mmCIF file of C-alpha atoms in Angstrom:
data_model
loop_
_atom_site.group_PDB
_atom_site.id
_atom_site.type_symbol
_atom_site.label_atom_id
_atom_site.label_comp_id
_atom_site.label_asym_id
_atom_site.label_seq_id
_atom_site.Cartn_x
_atom_site.Cartn_y
_atom_site.Cartn_z
ATOM 1 C CA MET A 1 17.551 37.699 103.776
ATOM 2 C CA LYS A 2 20.099 37.884 100.412
ATOM 3 C CA LYS A 3 22.633 40.692 101.043
ATOM 4 C CA TYR A 4 23.165 43.064 98.126
ATOM 5 C CA LEU A 5 26.897 44.573 96.933
ATOM 6 C CA ILE A 6 27.205 47.296 94.565
ATOM 7 C CA LEU A 7 30.202 48.457 93.731
ATOM 8 C CA PHE A 8 31.423 51.805 91.591
ATOM 9 C CA ILE A 9 34.440 51.541 89.564
ATOM 10 C CA SER A 10 36.023 53.275 86.631
ATOM 11 C CA ALA A 11 34.704 52.469 83.582
ATOM 12 C CA LEU A 12 36.391 50.092 81.263
ATOM 13 C CA VAL A 13 36.545 49.195 77.954
ATOM 14 C CA LEU A 14 35.811 45.839 77.927
ATOM 15 C CA ALA A 15 34.951 43.304 74.747
ATOM 16 C CA ALA A 16 31.485 42.906 74.541
ATOM 17 C CA CYS A 17 30.113 39.098 75.497
ATOM 18 C CA SER A 18 28.980 36.553 73.191
ATOM 19 C CA ASN A 19 26.115 34.038 73.470
ATOM 20 C CA GLU A 20 28.549 31.986 75.656
ATOM 21 C CA GLU A 21 28.271 32.142 79.234
ATOM 22 C CA VAL A 22 30.192 34.405 81.207
ATOM 23 C CA VAL A 23 32.371 33.094 84.523
ATOM 24 C CA THR A 24 32.278 35.515 87.131
ATOM 25 C CA THR A 25 34.322 35.446 90.580
ATOM 26 C CA GLN A 26 34.312 33.738 93.703
ATOM 27 C CA GLU A 27 33.538 35.500 97.189
ATOM 28 C CA ASN A 28 32.978 32.786 99.186
ATOM 29 C CA SER A 29 31.214 29.276 99.206
ATOM 30 C CA GLU A 30 27.587 30.737 98.230
ATOM 31 C CA LYS A 31 27.841 34.051 97.251
ATOM 32 C CA ALA A 32 29.831 35.488 94.202
ATOM 33 C CA VAL A 33 30.522 39.123 92.553
ATOM 34 C CA LEU A 34 29.542 40.084 89.135
ATOM 35 C CA LYS A 35 30.771 43.254 87.867
ATOM 36 C CA LEU A 36 29.114 44.559 84.933
ATOM 37 C CA SER A 37 30.412 46.684 82.093
ATOM 38 C CA LEU A 38 26.987 48.568 80.545
ATOM 39 C CA THR A 39 26.788 50.344 77.374
ATOM 40 C CA ALA A 40 23.447 51.809 75.402
ATOM 41 C CA GLU A 41 23.368 50.114 71.658
ATOM 42 C CA PRO A 42 22.194 52.918 69.572
ATOM 43 C CA ASN A 43 19.154 52.147 67.603
ATOM 44 C CA GLN A 44 18.680 49.714 65.060
ATOM 45 C CA ASN A 45 17.874 51.515 61.868
ATOM 46 C CA SER A 46 15.094 50.428 59.172
ATOM 47 C CA ARG A 47 15.791 52.157 55.671
ATOM 48 C CA SER A 48 18.734 54.896 56.995
ATOM 49 C CA ILE A 49 21.926 54.797 57.426
ATOM 50 C CA ASP A 50 21.475 57.045 60.752
ATOM 51 C CA LEU A 51 22.958 55.892 63.501
ATOM 52 C CA ALA A 52 22.136 58.463 65.891
ATOM 53 C CA ALA A 53 20.763 57.025 69.565
ATOM 54 C CA ASP A 54 19.209 58.351 72.885
ATOM 55 C CA SER A 55 21.708 56.392 74.793
ATOM 56 C CA THR A 56 22.101 58.045 78.215
ATOM 57 C CA ILE A 57 22.226 56.199 81.220
ATOM 58 C CA TYR A 58 21.185 57.693 84.460
ATOM 59 C CA ASP A 59 20.576 54.758 86.789
ATOM 60 C CA CYS A 60 20.393 50.676 86.206
ATOM 61 C CA THR A 61 18.954 47.619 87.991
ATOM 62 C CA ILE A 62 20.986 44.206 87.481
ATOM 63 C CA LEU A 63 18.894 41.301 88.163
ATOM 64 C CA THR A 64 20.169 37.903 87.832
ATOM 65 C CA PHE A 65 18.239 34.534 87.920
ATOM 66 C CA ASP A 66 19.280 31.475 88.504
ATOM 67 C CA LYS A 67 18.759 27.906 86.594
ATOM 68 C CA ASP A 68 15.413 27.299 88.262
ATOM 69 C CA LYS A 69 14.371 31.255 87.317
ATOM 70 C CA ASN A 70 14.268 32.101 90.916
ATOM 71 C CA ILE A 71 15.931 35.292 91.388
ATOM 72 C CA SER A 72 19.342 35.406 93.107
ATOM 73 C CA GLY A 73 21.048 38.814 93.338
ATOM 74 C CA LYS A 74 20.200 42.265 92.156
ATOM 75 C CA GLY A 75 22.218 45.647 91.871
ATOM 76 C CA TYR A 76 21.403 49.330 91.614
ATOM 77 C CA ALA A 77 23.578 52.524 90.454
ATOM 78 C CA ALA A 78 22.455 55.771 89.698
ATOM 79 C CA ILE A 79 24.932 58.932 88.424
ATOM 80 C CA GLU A 80 23.731 62.697 88.592
ATOM 81 C CA GLY A 81 23.296 63.923 85.533
ATOM 82 C CA GLY A 82 23.792 60.605 83.512
ATOM 83 C CA VAL A 83 26.670 59.299 81.844
ATOM 84 C CA ALA A 84 27.414 58.506 78.232
ATOM 85 C CA ARG A 85 28.177 54.418 76.452
ATOM 86 C CA PHE A 86 30.507 52.991 78.141
ATOM 87 C CA ASP A 87 31.024 54.660 81.420
ATOM 88 C CA MET A 88 29.257 53.163 83.837
ATOM 89 C CA GLN A 89 29.815 50.125 85.536
ATOM 90 C CA VAL A 90 27.609 48.263 88.440
ATOM 91 C CA GLY A 91 28.278 45.466 90.921
ATOM 92 C CA LEU A 92 25.922 43.216 92.648
ATOM 93 C CA SER A 93 26.181 40.010 95.370
ATOM 94 C CA THR A 94 24.697 37.083 93.795
ATOM 95 C CA ASN A 95 24.136 33.071 94.352
ATOM 96 C CA ARG A 96 26.832 30.856 92.679
ATOM 97 C CA GLY A 97 25.179 28.712 90.069
ATOM 98 C CA ASP A 98 25.475 27.098 86.497
ATOM 99 C CA SER A 99 23.031 28.528 83.797
ATOM 100 C CA CYS A 100 22.121 31.537 85.473
ATOM 101 C CA THR A 101 20.566 35.004 83.211
ATOM 102 C CA VAL A 102 21.224 38.365 83.524
ATOM 103 C CA TYR A 103 19.321 41.257 82.761
ATOM 104 C CA ALA A 104 19.909 45.082 83.038
ATOM 105 C CA ILE A 105 17.314 47.645 83.103
ATOM 106 C CA ALA A 106 18.371 51.335 82.785
ATOM 107 C CA ASN A 107 16.769 54.792 83.338
ATOM 108 C CA THR A 108 13.588 53.832 85.955
ATOM 109 C CA ASN A 109 14.986 56.094 88.485
ATOM 110 C CA ASN A 110 13.899 53.658 90.941
ATOM 111 C CA PRO A 111 16.114 51.522 93.231
ATOM 112 C CA ASN A 112 13.706 49.496 94.950
ATOM 113 C CA LEU A 113 11.270 49.044 91.500
ATOM 114 C CA PHE A 114 12.212 45.164 91.398
ATOM 115 C CA ASP A 115 12.184 44.281 94.946
ATOM 116 C CA ASN A 116 9.224 41.965 94.868
ATOM 117 C CA ILE A 117 10.004 40.269 91.950
ATOM 118 C CA GLN A 118 11.007 36.926 92.763
ATOM 119 C CA THR A 119 10.648 34.853 89.717
ATOM 120 C CA TYR A 120 11.775 35.245 85.876
ATOM 121 C CA THR A 121 8.062 34.843 85.136
ATOM 122 C CA GLN A 122 7.219 37.889 87.572
ATOM 123 C CA PHE A 123 9.955 39.968 85.542
ATOM 124 C CA ARG A 124 8.813 38.796 82.310
ATOM 125 C CA ASN A 125 5.305 40.100 82.677
ATOM 126 C CA MET A 126 6.418 43.504 83.467
ATOM 127 C CA PHE A 127 5.226 46.402 81.440
ATOM 128 C CA LEU A 128 5.604 50.032 81.324
ATOM 129 C CA SER A 129 1.961 52.114 81.085
ATOM 130 C CA TYR A 130 1.298 55.701 80.724
ATOM 131 C CA GLU A 131 -1.799 57.978 80.190
ATOM 132 C CA THR A 132 -1.050 59.290 76.738
ATOM 133 C CA PRO A 133 1.226 58.730 74.398
ATOM 134 C CA GLN A 134 2.801 62.349 75.341
ATOM 135 C CA ASP A 135 3.836 61.238 79.018
ATOM 136 C CA LEU A 136 6.007 58.442 77.600
ATOM 137 C CA VAL A 137 7.922 60.771 75.980
ATOM 138 C CA ASP A 138 7.632 62.884 79.560
ATOM 139 C CA GLY A 139 8.775 60.178 81.127
ATOM 140 C CA ASN A 140 5.643 60.078 83.373
ATOM 141 C CA ILE A 141 5.515 56.033 83.769
ATOM 142 C CA ARG A 142 3.919 53.586 85.614
ATOM 143 C CA ILE A 143 5.668 49.990 86.246
ATOM 144 C CA GLY A 144 4.612 47.166 88.099
ATOM 145 C CA GLY A 145 2.197 49.704 89.957
ATOM 146 C CA ASN A 146 4.628 52.196 90.566
ATOM 147 C CA SER A 147 4.399 55.565 89.376
ATOM 148 C CA LEU A 148 7.798 56.811 87.951
ATOM 149 C CA HIS A 149 9.191 60.159 86.665
ATOM 150 C CA THR A 150 12.299 58.935 84.966
ATOM 151 C CA ASN A 151 15.082 60.772 83.116
ATOM 152 C CA GLY A 152 15.583 59.011 79.899
ATOM 153 C CA GLN A 153 14.532 56.853 77.679
ATOM 154 C CA VAL A 154 14.160 53.284 79.332
ATOM 155 C CA MET A 155 16.060 50.903 78.214
ATOM 156 C CA THR A 156 16.731 46.937 78.710
ATOM 157 C CA SER A 157 18.876 44.242 77.744
ATOM 158 C CA ASP A 158 18.689 40.830 76.749
ATOM 159 C CA GLY A 159 19.276 38.045 78.997
ATOM 160 C CA VAL A 160 22.892 36.723 78.846
ATOM 161 C CA LYS A 161 23.107 33.510 80.026
ATOM 162 C CA VAL A 162 25.937 33.496 83.102
ATOM 163 C CA LYS A 163 28.076 30.278 84.726
ATOM 164 C CA VAL A 164 28.727 31.772 88.252
ATOM 165 C CA THR A 165 32.189 30.236 89.480
ATOM 166 C CA ASP A 166 35.720 31.056 90.238
ATOM 167 C CA GLY A 167 37.610 33.806 88.864
ATOM 168 C CA ILE A 168 36.782 37.406 87.492
ATOM 169 C CA VAL A 169 35.837 38.256 84.348
ATOM 170 C CA PRO A 170 34.301 41.589 84.283
ATOM 171 C CA PHE A 171 31.803 41.799 80.997
ATOM 172 C CA ARG A 172 29.851 44.490 79.072
ATOM 173 C CA ILE A 173 26.090 43.624 79.022
ATOM 174 C CA LYS A 174 24.031 45.905 76.100
ATOM 175 C CA LEU A 175 21.122 47.782 76.604
ATOM 176 C CA TYR A 176 18.481 48.207 74.046
ATOM 177 C CA SER A 177 15.430 50.617 73.440
ATOM 178 C CA GLN A 178 12.394 49.859 75.022
ATOM 179 C CA CYS A 179 10.634 52.241 72.290
ATOM 180 C CA ALA A 180 10.554 52.785 68.395
ATOM 181 C CA LYS A 181 12.214 56.276 67.360
ATOM 182 C CA ILE A 182 10.023 57.646 64.593
ATOM 183 C CA LYS A 183 11.266 60.881 62.769
ATOM 184 C CA PHE A 184 8.638 62.572 60.102
ATOM 185 C CA THR A 185 9.183 64.751 57.269
ATOM 186 C CA ILE A 186 6.172 66.222 55.499
ATOM 187 C CA ASN A 187 6.411 67.342 52.094
ATOM 188 C CA ALA A 188 3.913 69.741 50.228
ATOM 189 C CA PRO A 189 5.507 71.879 47.928
ATOM 190 C CA THR A 190 3.221 74.464 46.316
ATOM 191 C CA GLY A 191 2.177 73.668 42.730
ATOM 192 C CA ASP A 192 -1.055 74.180 40.161
ATOM 193 C CA ALA A 193 -4.308 74.679 41.589
ATOM 194 C CA ILE A 194 -4.593 70.544 41.320
ATOM 195 C CA ASN A 195 -1.955 69.208 42.835
ATOM 196 C CA GLY A 196 -0.578 72.350 44.999
ATOM 197 C CA PHE A 197 -1.181 71.764 48.867
ATOM 198 C CA ARG A 198 -0.420 73.714 52.052
ATOM 199 C CA LEU A 199 0.018 71.914 55.287
ATOM 200 C CA LYS A 200 -2.622 72.842 58.253
ATOM 201 C CA GLY A 201 -1.279 70.281 60.787
ATOM 202 C CA TYR A 202 -1.442 66.669 61.898
ATOM 203 C CA GLN A 203 -1.681 63.680 64.466
ATOM 204 C CA MET A 204 -0.740 60.417 65.174
ATOM 205 C CA PHE A 205 -3.168 57.654 66.242
ATOM 206 C CA CYS A 206 -3.763 54.210 68.058
ATOM 207 C CA VAL A 207 -0.507 54.466 69.944
ATOM 208 C CA PRO A 208 -0.037 51.586 72.175
ATOM 209 C CA LEU A 209 -0.350 52.689 75.943
ATOM 210 C CA SER A 210 1.925 50.096 77.152
ATOM 211 C CA GLY A 211 4.892 47.736 76.377
ATOM 212 C CA TYR A 212 6.239 45.003 77.937
ATOM 213 C CA LEU A 213 10.008 45.592 79.821
ATOM 214 C CA ASP A 214 11.235 42.175 78.698
ATOM 215 C CA ASN A 215 11.993 41.616 74.540
ATOM 216 C CA ARG A 216 9.112 39.449 74.640
ATOM 217 C CA TYR A 217 8.838 39.251 70.963
ATOM 218 C CA LYS A 218 12.331 39.182 69.744
ATOM 219 C CA ASN A 219 12.512 35.859 68.385
ATOM 220 C CA VAL A 220 8.891 35.102 67.599
ATOM 221 C CA ASN A 221 7.116 34.859 64.244
ATOM 222 C CA PRO A 222 7.044 38.639 63.160
ATOM 223 C CA GLU A 223 3.554 37.730 61.089
ATOM 224 C CA THR A 224 1.848 37.176 64.872
ATOM 225 C CA PRO A 225 0.187 40.133 65.786
ATOM 226 C CA TYR A 226 0.380 40.802 70.301
ATOM 227 C CA GLU A 227 -1.598 43.187 71.118
ATOM 228 C CA ALA A 228 -0.743 46.137 73.663
ATOM 229 C CA PRO A 229 0.340 44.310 77.668
ATOM 230 C CA GLU A 230 -3.343 46.382 78.866
ATOM 231 C CA GLY A 231 -4.732 46.077 75.689
ATOM 232 C CA ASN A 232 -5.405 50.121 75.341
ATOM 233 C CA TYR A 233 -4.471 52.655 72.794
ATOM 234 C CA GLY A 234 -4.409 56.435 72.982
ATOM 235 C CA ASN A 235 -3.564 59.314 70.171
ATOM 236 C CA TYR A 236 -0.838 61.697 70.158
ATOM 237 C CA GLN A 237 -2.400 65.596 70.465
ATOM 238 C CA ARG A 238 -3.109 67.173 67.434
ATOM 239 C CA VAL A 239 -0.783 69.774 65.867
ATOM 240 C CA ASN A 240 -2.376 72.759 63.930
ATOM 241 C CA LEU A 241 -0.076 74.995 61.758
ATOM 242 C CA THR A 242 -0.166 78.500 60.439
ATOM 243 C CA GLY A 243 0.884 79.963 57.631
ATOM 244 C CA ASP A 244 1.608 78.610 54.171
ATOM 245 C CA SER A 245 3.974 75.573 55.552
ATOM 246 C CA THR A 246 5.175 73.313 52.790
ATOM 247 C CA VAL A 247 7.746 71.090 54.995
ATOM 248 C CA VAL A 248 7.799 70.014 58.689
ATOM 249 C CA HIS A 249 10.042 67.550 60.510
ATOM 250 C CA PHE A 250 8.971 66.184 63.696
ATOM 251 C CA THR A 251 9.482 62.925 65.583
ATOM 252 C CA TYR A 252 7.369 60.970 67.867
ATOM 253 C CA TYR A 253 8.626 57.801 70.632
ATOM 254 C CA MET A 254 5.623 55.068 71.014
ATOM 255 C CA ALA A 255 5.856 51.567 72.570
ATOM 256 C CA GLU A 256 6.621 48.677 70.457
ATOM 257 C CA SER A 257 3.061 48.066 68.494
ATOM 258 C CA HIS A 258 3.194 44.042 67.159
ATOM 259 C CA GLN A 259 0.223 43.860 64.741
ATOM 260 C CA GLY A 260 1.595 41.716 62.655
ATOM 261 C CA GLU A 261 0.764 40.504 59.228
ATOM 262 C CA VAL A 262 -2.902 40.753 57.500
ATOM 263 C CA LEU A 263 -3.887 37.821 55.800
ATOM 264 C CA ASP A 264 -7.707 38.603 55.058
ATOM 265 C CA ASN A 265 -8.566 41.049 52.555
ATOM 266 C CA PRO A 266 -4.346 42.357 52.945
ATOM 267 C CA ALA A 267 -2.745 45.477 50.919
ATOM 268 C CA LYS A 268 -1.497 44.951 47.894
ATOM 269 C CA SER A 269 0.358 47.950 47.239
ATOM 270 C CA VAL A 270 0.898 51.437 49.110
ATOM 271 C CA LYS A 271 -2.562 52.966 47.944
ATOM 272 C CA ASP A 272 -3.653 49.496 49.431
ATOM 273 C CA ARG A 273 -3.121 50.345 53.173
ATOM 274 C CA THR A 274 -6.136 51.863 54.289
ATOM 275 C CA ALA A 275 -8.067 51.300 57.216
ATOM 276 C CA ALA A 276 -10.152 48.948 55.232
ATOM 277 C CA HIS A 277 -7.076 46.479 54.890
ATOM 278 C CA ALA A 278 -5.481 47.422 58.627
ATOM 279 C CA PRO A 279 -5.427 45.807 61.399
ATOM 280 C CA GLU A 280 -8.167 47.739 64.054
ATOM 281 C CA HIS A 281 -5.047 48.690 66.179
ATOM 282 C CA ALA A 282 -2.644 49.597 63.643
ATOM 283 C CA THR A 283 -0.760 52.839 63.730
ATOM 284 C CA TYR A 284 -1.342 55.911 61.808
ATOM 285 C CA ILE A 285 -0.989 59.584 60.797
ATOM 286 C CA GLU A 286 -3.058 61.898 60.029
ATOM 287 C CA VAL A 287 -2.283 64.898 57.507
ATOM 288 C CA TYR A 288 -4.408 67.791 57.056
ATOM 289 C CA VAL A 289 -4.120 69.900 54.160
ATOM 290 C CA ALA A 290 -5.686 73.073 52.045
ATOM 291 C CA ASP A 291 -5.437 73.186 48.484
ATOM 292 C CA MET A 292 -4.962 76.649 46.402
ATOM 293 C CA GLU A 293 -8.251 77.488 47.010
ATOM 294 C CA GLY A 294 -8.929 76.817 50.304
ATOM 295 C CA LYS A 295 -10.516 73.649 49.762
ATOM 296 C CA THR A 296 -9.208 71.214 53.328
ATOM 297 C CA GLY A 297 -8.942 66.936 53.241
ATOM 298 C CA THR A 298 -7.138 64.656 54.895
ATOM 299 C CA TYR A 299 -4.486 62.351 54.218
ATOM 300 C CA ARG A 300 -3.564 58.740 56.656
ATOM 301 C CA TYR A 301 -0.749 57.466 56.214
ATOM 302 C CA TYR A 302 -0.752 53.862 58.124
ATOM 303 C CA LEU A 303 2.679 52.668 59.931
ATOM 304 C CA GLY A 304 4.796 49.358 59.900
ATOM 305 C CA ASN A 305 7.512 47.660 58.086
ATOM 306 C CA LEU A 306 6.843 47.805 54.321
ATOM 307 C CA THR A 307 9.702 45.632 53.809
ATOM 308 C CA THR A 308 11.765 42.937 55.172
ATOM 309 C CA ASP A 309 14.549 43.644 52.536
ATOM 310 C CA ILE A 310 14.904 45.997 49.708
ATOM 311 C CA ASN A 311 14.011 43.409 47.324
ATOM 312 C CA ASN A 312 10.658 41.854 49.141
ATOM 313 C CA SER A 313 8.036 44.514 49.864
ATOM 314 C CA LYS A 314 5.557 43.581 52.469
ATOM 315 C CA PHE A 315 2.307 45.953 52.174
ATOM 316 C CA ASN A 316 0.196 44.046 54.788
ATOM 317 C CA TYR A 317 2.934 44.070 57.143
ATOM 318 C CA TYR A 318 1.939 46.395 60.271
ATOM 319 C CA ASN A 319 4.775 46.054 63.148
ATOM 320 C CA ILE A 320 6.683 48.854 64.196
ATOM 321 C CA LEU A 321 9.298 47.620 66.588
ATOM 322 C CA ARG A 322 11.545 48.130 69.720
ATOM 323 C CA GLY A 323 14.755 49.947 69.281
ATOM 324 C CA TYR A 324 14.251 50.586 65.705
ATOM 325 C CA ASP A 325 14.432 54.666 64.474
ATOM 326 C CA TYR A 326 12.038 54.748 61.658
ATOM 327 C CA TYR A 327 12.412 57.199 58.962
ATOM 328 C CA VAL A 328 8.766 58.386 57.209
ATOM 329 C CA THR A 329 8.873 60.737 54.650
ATOM 330 C CA ILE A 330 5.525 61.800 52.862
ATOM 331 C CA ASN A 331 5.122 63.528 50.029
ATOM 332 C CA LEU A 332 1.805 65.560 49.420
ATOM 333 C CA ASN A 333 2.302 66.787 46.013
ATOM 334 C CA ASP A 334 1.570 63.630 43.930
ATOM 335 C CA ILE A 335 -2.381 63.203 45.712
ATOM 336 C CA ASP A 336 -4.937 63.636 43.879
ATOM 337 C CA LYS A 337 -8.682 62.983 44.367
ATOM 338 C CA ASN A 338 -8.180 59.227 43.047
ATOM 339 C CA ASP A 339 -6.041 58.255 45.896
ATOM 340 C CA PRO A 340 -8.262 56.087 48.485
ATOM 341 C CA ARG A 341 -5.618 57.505 51.203
ATOM 342 C CA PHE A 342 -6.637 60.900 50.844
ATOM 343 C CA LYS A 343 -10.122 62.359 51.544
ATOM 344 C CA TRP A 344 -11.694 65.437 50.738
ATOM 345 C CA ASP A 345 -13.552 67.140 54.091
#
């Protein structure tokens, strides 16, 4: 049976590791000790400069796999109340060897979650699942058949190549959010009797109810669609607004949705992003409004990366990627009865 060693040592600000292999320390002829400094990376940004991130680490598991993709070590550490970036380190006992791969998984709140993992393939096939999108926000999830209550957003690292030989070189391993974060602003400024609206509510639909721990789609073609691991999708609950609201701000979290590119009957403009052109499981939000005379209607907005760069619009893409902050502003004052995204009730 492998003997696991967990070390708690003072936080160090260490240089971030590159793609090169990292050398570790020899403990004896069979074992070595990895000393890893953790950092939670800010979410990448989608059309925004905001660097805010959900970066608190409450606990972390470290897994190492040898060159044959078999597990060779595991370490776990938890700190009550959580810590910010750069403030946590984990050590573990692992077998010596070349071409090993190290992974970190944070905020599972379970030291035994990976005890049955023996191969890299088993780990790569693990995914989060939940009954409703709100359960993900509340931290009530399942991983590998285990029901968990997490304290923060689940984060995972990319695999870091390691050469386990002689010498001591502590290194940093970066953690990235397993989810996407979407910040909405909806504006419905009161106008004339034709274009003025009041907000009555909103609801987000077709949200993936499962997502892989490993960033399986990092290097795949973004144009290729992939379904959620369990193939299930759900809706956030409808939010009803009272009074004469003309602007609202809110945030949703969700697992990545790799809906890819639509080639058959694709959208060719923003207004084309309707159910007729979108994939079956593309995520969308509906906004419910009333005009100045009380007549009600619904506006549907499909989410996903509209642009690959500032000069290259991609209206037929519907990916929502992990580790990204999305900022969506919907202005309803320009909507009229000819906009296909808007329907009178």
